[in-house]
CSV table of C-alpha atoms in Angstrom, one decimal:
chain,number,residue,atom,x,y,z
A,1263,UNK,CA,12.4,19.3,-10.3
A,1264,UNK,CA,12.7,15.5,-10.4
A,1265,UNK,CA,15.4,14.0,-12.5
A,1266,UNK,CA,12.9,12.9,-15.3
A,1267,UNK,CA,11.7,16.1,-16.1
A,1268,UNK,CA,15.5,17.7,-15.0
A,1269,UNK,CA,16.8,15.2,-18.2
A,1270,UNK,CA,14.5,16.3,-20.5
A,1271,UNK,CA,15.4,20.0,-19.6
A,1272,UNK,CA,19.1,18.9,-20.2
A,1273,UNK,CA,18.1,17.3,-23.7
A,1274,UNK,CA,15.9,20.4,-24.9
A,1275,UNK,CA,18.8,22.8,-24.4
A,1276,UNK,CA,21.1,20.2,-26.2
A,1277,UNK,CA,19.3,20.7,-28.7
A,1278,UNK,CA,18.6,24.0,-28.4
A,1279,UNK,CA,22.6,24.5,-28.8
A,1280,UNK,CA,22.6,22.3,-31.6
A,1281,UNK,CA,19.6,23.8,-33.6
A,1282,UNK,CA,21.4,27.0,-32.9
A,1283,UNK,CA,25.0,25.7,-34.8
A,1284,UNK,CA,23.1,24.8,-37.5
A,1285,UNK,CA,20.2,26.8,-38.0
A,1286,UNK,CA,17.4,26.6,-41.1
A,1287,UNK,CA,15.1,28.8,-42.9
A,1288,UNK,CA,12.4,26.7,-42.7
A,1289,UNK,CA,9.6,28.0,-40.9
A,1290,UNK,CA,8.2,25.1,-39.0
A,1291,UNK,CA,11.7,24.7,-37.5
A,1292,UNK,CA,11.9,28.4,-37.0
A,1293,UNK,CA,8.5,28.3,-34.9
A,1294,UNK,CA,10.0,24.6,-33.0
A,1295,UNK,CA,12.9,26.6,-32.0
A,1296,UNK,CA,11.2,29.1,-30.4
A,1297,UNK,CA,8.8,27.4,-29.1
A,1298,UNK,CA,11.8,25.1,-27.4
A,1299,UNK,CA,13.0,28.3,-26.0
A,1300,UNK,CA,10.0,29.3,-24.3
A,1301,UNK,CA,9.7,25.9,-22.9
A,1302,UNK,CA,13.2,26.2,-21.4
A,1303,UNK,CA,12.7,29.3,-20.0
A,1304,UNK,CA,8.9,27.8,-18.5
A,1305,UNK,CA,10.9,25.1,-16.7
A,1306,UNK,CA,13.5,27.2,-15.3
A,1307,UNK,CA,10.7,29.7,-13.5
A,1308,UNK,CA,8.4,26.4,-12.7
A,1309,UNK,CA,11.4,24.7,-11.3
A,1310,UNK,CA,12.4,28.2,-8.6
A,1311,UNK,CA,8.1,28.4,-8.3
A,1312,UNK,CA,8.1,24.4,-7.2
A,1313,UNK,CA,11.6,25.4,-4.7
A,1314,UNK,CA,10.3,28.4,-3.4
A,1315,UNK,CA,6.8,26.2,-2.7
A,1316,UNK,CA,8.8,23.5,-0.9
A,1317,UNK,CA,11.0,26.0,1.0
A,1318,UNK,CA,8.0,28.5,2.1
A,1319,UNK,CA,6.3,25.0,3.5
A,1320,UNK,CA,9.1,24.2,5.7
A,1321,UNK,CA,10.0,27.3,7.1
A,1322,UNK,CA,6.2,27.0,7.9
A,1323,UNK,CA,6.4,24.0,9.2
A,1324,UNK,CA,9.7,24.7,11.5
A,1325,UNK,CA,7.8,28.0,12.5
A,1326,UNK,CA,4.2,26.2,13.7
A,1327,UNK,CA,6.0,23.2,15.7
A,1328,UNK,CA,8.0,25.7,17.9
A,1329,UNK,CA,4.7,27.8,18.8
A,1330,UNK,CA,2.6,24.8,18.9
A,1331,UNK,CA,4.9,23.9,21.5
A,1332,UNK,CA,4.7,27.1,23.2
A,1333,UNK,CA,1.4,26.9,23.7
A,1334,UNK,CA,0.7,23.6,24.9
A,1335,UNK,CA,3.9,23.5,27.2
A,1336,UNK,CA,3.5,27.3,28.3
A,1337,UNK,CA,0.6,29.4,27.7
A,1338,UNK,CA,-2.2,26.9,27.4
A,1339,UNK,CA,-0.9,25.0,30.5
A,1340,UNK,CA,-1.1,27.8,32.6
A,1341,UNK,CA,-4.2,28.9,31.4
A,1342,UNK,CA,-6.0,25.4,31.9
A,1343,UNK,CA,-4.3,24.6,35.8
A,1344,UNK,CA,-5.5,27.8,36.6
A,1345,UNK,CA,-9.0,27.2,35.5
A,1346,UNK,CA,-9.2,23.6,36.8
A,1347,UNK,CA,-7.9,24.7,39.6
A,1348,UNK,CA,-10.7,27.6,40.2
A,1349,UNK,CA,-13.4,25.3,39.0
A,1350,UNK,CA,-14.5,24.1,42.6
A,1351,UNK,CA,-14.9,27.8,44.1
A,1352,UNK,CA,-16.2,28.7,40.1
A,1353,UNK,CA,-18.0,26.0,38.7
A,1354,UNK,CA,-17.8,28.3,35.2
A,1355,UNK,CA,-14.5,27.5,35.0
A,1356,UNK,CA,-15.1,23.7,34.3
A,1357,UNK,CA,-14.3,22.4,30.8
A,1358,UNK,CA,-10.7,24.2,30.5
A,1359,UNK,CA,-9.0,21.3,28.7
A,1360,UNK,CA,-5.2,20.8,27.6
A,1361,UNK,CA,-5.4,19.8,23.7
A,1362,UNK,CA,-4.0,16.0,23.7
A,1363,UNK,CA,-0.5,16.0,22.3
A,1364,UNK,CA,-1.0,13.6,19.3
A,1365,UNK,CA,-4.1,15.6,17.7
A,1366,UNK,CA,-3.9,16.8,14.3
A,1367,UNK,CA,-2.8,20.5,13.5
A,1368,UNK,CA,-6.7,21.4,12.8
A,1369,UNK,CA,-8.0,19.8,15.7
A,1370,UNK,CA,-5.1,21.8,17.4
A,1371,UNK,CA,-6.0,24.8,16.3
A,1372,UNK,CA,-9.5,24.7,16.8
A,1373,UNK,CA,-8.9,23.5,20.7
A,1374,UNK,CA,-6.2,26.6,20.6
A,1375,UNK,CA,-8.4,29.1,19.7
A,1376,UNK,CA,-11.5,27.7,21.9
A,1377,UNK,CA,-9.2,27.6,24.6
A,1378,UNK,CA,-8.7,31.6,24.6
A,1379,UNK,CA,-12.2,32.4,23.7
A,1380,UNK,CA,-13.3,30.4,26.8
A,1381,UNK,CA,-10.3,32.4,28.6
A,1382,UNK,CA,-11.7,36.0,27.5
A,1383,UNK,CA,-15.3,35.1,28.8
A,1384,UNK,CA,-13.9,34.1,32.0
A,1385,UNK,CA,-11.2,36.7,32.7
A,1386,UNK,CA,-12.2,38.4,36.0
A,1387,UNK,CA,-12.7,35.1,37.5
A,1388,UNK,CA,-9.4,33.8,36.2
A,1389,UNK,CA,-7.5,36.6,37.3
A,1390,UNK,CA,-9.0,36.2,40.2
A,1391,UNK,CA,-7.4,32.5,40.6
A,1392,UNK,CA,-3.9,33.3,39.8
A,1393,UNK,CA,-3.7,34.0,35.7
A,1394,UNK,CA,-1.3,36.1,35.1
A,1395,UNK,CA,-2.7,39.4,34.2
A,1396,UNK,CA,-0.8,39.5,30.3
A,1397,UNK,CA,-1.3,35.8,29.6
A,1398,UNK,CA,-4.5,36.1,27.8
A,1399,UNK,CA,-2.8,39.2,25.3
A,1400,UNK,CA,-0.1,36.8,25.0
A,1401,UNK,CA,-2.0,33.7,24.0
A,1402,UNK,CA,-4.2,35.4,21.5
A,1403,UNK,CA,-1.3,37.0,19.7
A,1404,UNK,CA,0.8,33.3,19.7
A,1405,UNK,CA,-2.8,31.2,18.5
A,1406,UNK,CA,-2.7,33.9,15.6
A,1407,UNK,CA,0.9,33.6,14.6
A,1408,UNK,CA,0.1,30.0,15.2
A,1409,UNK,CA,-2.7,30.4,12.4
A,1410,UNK,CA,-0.5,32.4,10.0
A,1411,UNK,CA,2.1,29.6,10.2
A,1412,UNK,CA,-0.3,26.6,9.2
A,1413,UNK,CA,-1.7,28.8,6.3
A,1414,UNK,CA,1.4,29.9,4.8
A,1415,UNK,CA,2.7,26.0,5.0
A,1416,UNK,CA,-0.8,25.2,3.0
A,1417,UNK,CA,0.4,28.1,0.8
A,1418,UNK,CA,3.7,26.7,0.1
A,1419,UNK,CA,2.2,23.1,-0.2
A,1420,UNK,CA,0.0,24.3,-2.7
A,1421,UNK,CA,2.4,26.1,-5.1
A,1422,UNK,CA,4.9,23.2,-4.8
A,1423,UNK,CA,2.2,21.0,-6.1
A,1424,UNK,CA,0.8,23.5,-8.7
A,1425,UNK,CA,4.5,23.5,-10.3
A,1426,UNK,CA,5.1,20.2,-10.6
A,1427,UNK,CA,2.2,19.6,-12.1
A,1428,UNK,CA,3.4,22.7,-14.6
A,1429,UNK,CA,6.7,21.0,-14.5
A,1430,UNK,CA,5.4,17.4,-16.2
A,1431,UNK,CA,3.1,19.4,-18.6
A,1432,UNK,CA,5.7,21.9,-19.9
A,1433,UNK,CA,8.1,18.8,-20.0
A,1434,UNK,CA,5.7,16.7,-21.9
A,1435,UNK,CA,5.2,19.9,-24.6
A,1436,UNK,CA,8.7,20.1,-25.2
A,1437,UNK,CA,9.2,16.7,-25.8
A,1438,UNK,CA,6.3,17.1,-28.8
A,1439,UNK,CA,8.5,20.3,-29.8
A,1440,UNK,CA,11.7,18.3,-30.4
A,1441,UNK,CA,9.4,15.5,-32.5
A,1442,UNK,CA,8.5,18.0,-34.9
A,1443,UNK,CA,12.0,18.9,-34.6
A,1444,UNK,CA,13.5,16.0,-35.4
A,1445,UNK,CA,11.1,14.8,-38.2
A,1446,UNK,CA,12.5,18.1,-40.0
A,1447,UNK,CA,15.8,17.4,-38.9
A,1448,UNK,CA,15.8,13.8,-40.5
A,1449,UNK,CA,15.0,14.8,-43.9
A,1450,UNK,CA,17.6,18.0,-43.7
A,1451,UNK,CA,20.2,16.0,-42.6
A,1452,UNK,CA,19.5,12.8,-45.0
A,1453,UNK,CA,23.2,11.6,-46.5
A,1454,UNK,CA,25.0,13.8,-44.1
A,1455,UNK,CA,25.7,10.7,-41.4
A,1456,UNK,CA,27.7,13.1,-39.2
A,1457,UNK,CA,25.1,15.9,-38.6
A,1458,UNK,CA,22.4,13.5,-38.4
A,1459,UNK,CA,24.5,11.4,-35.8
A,1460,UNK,CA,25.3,14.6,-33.9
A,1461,UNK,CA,21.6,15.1,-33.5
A,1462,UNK,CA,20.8,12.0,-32.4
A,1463,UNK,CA,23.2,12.8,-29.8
A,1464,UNK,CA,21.5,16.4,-29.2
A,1465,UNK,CA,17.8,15.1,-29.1
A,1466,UNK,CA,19.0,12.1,-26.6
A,1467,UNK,CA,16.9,11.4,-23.1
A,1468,UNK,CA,19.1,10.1,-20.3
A,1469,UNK,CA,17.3,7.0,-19.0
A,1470,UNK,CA,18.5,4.9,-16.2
A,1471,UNK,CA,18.7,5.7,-11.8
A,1472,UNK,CA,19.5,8.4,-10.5
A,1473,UNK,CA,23.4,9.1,-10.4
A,1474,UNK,CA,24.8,10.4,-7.4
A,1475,UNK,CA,25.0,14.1,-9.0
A,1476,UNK,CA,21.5,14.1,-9.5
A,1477,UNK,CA,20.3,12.8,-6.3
A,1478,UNK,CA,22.4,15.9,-4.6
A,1479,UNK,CA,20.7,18.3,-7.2
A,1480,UNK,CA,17.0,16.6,-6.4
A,1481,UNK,CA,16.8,17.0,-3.0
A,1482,UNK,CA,13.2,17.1,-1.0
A,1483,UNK,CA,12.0,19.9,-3.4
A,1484,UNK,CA,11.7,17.5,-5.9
A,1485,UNK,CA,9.3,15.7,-5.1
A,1486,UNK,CA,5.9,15.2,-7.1
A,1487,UNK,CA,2.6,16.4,-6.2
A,1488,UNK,CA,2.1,13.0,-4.1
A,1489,UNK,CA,5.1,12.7,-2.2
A,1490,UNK,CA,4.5,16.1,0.1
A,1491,UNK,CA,1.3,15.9,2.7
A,1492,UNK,CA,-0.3,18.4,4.3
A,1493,UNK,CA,0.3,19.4,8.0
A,1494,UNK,CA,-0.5,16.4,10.0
């Protein structure tokens, strides 16, 4: 949750509190209030949703560098010296490639999983040159963890950007909630300068940068939409 959207949370139970000390019968501001509640409650599930999103991708993203490593640096290379190595007694061996290190994590994992397809076609003959016998069961269960990893980084990506969209909406609903609120609240209060100061107070928005409080509180989760990528 960004520190906009955290403020306006802060406000809505502010006034939330304050509506609560000095309730009314009215049934517009009956329905405000509960609908303020709701929104509260929204934000605080949208905000562990957008966490949890952010969280999910990184373990992801921790989890797919260490096994794309693997397999370049270990499995794949021995799988592809080994074939380039056999190719002048086998000719069917050519075309055994090592994926180049700077290539996205699609190209990757396309090269990955062409790699060990090419490597089941041609098993006899690799054995034959030196592969070791459980390298092949090995690589095909690492290119799949490999492919679980990516798609449960996309997973998280996704719900971190579907909750902060939710985030800015809900935010932006509550914000209506409180002007409905407050256009009650100005006529109740009318010749009663403390209450209607006090509210002021309650249905205030923070503006200004980020304090050092908040920035701690932020952290990378809370970014928007924009500011996370997918898997390069």
């Amino acid at each position: 949750m960004n520190r906009i959207i955290r403020r306006k949370k802060t406000m809505a139970e502010k006034v939330r509190d304050f509506s609560r000390a000095n309730p009314s019968t009215n049934p517009a501001f009956v329905a405000a209030l509960g609908r303020l509640d709701q929104g509260i409650l929204k934000l605080t599930e949208l905000e562990n949703t957008q966490t949890g999103g952010f969280t999910s991708k990184h373990s992801a993203t921790v989890r797919r560098r260490t096994l794309r490593r693997r397999l370049r640096e270990g499995l794949l290379r021995h799988l592809v010296t080994v074939a380039q190595d056999g190719a002048a007694r086998h000719p069917q061996l050519d075309g055994f490639r090592l994926p180049e290190h700077n290539i996205t994590t699609g190209a990757f994992q396309v090269q990955a999983r062409k790699l060990l397809d090419q490597g089941l076609a041609r098993k006899d003959l690799l054995l034959e040159c030196g592969l070791s016998p459980e390298l092949l069961d090995d690589l095909k269960a690492v290119v799949d963890h490999f492919d679980a990893a990516v798609a449960a980084g996309n997973d998280g990506l996704l719900g971190h950007v579907m909750a902060s969209a939710a985030l800015k909406r809900v935010s932006d609903e509550i914000m209506q909630v409180v002007e409905i609120m407050d256009g009650i609240n100005r006529y109740r209060f009318e010749g009663q300068p403390e209450l209607m100061a006090a509210w002021d107070s309650a249905k205030h928005v923070v503006t200004g940068p980020a304090t050092a409080e908040e920035k701690a509180e932020e952290g990378p989760a809370a970014s928007g939409a924009g500011e996370m990528k997918p898997a390069a």
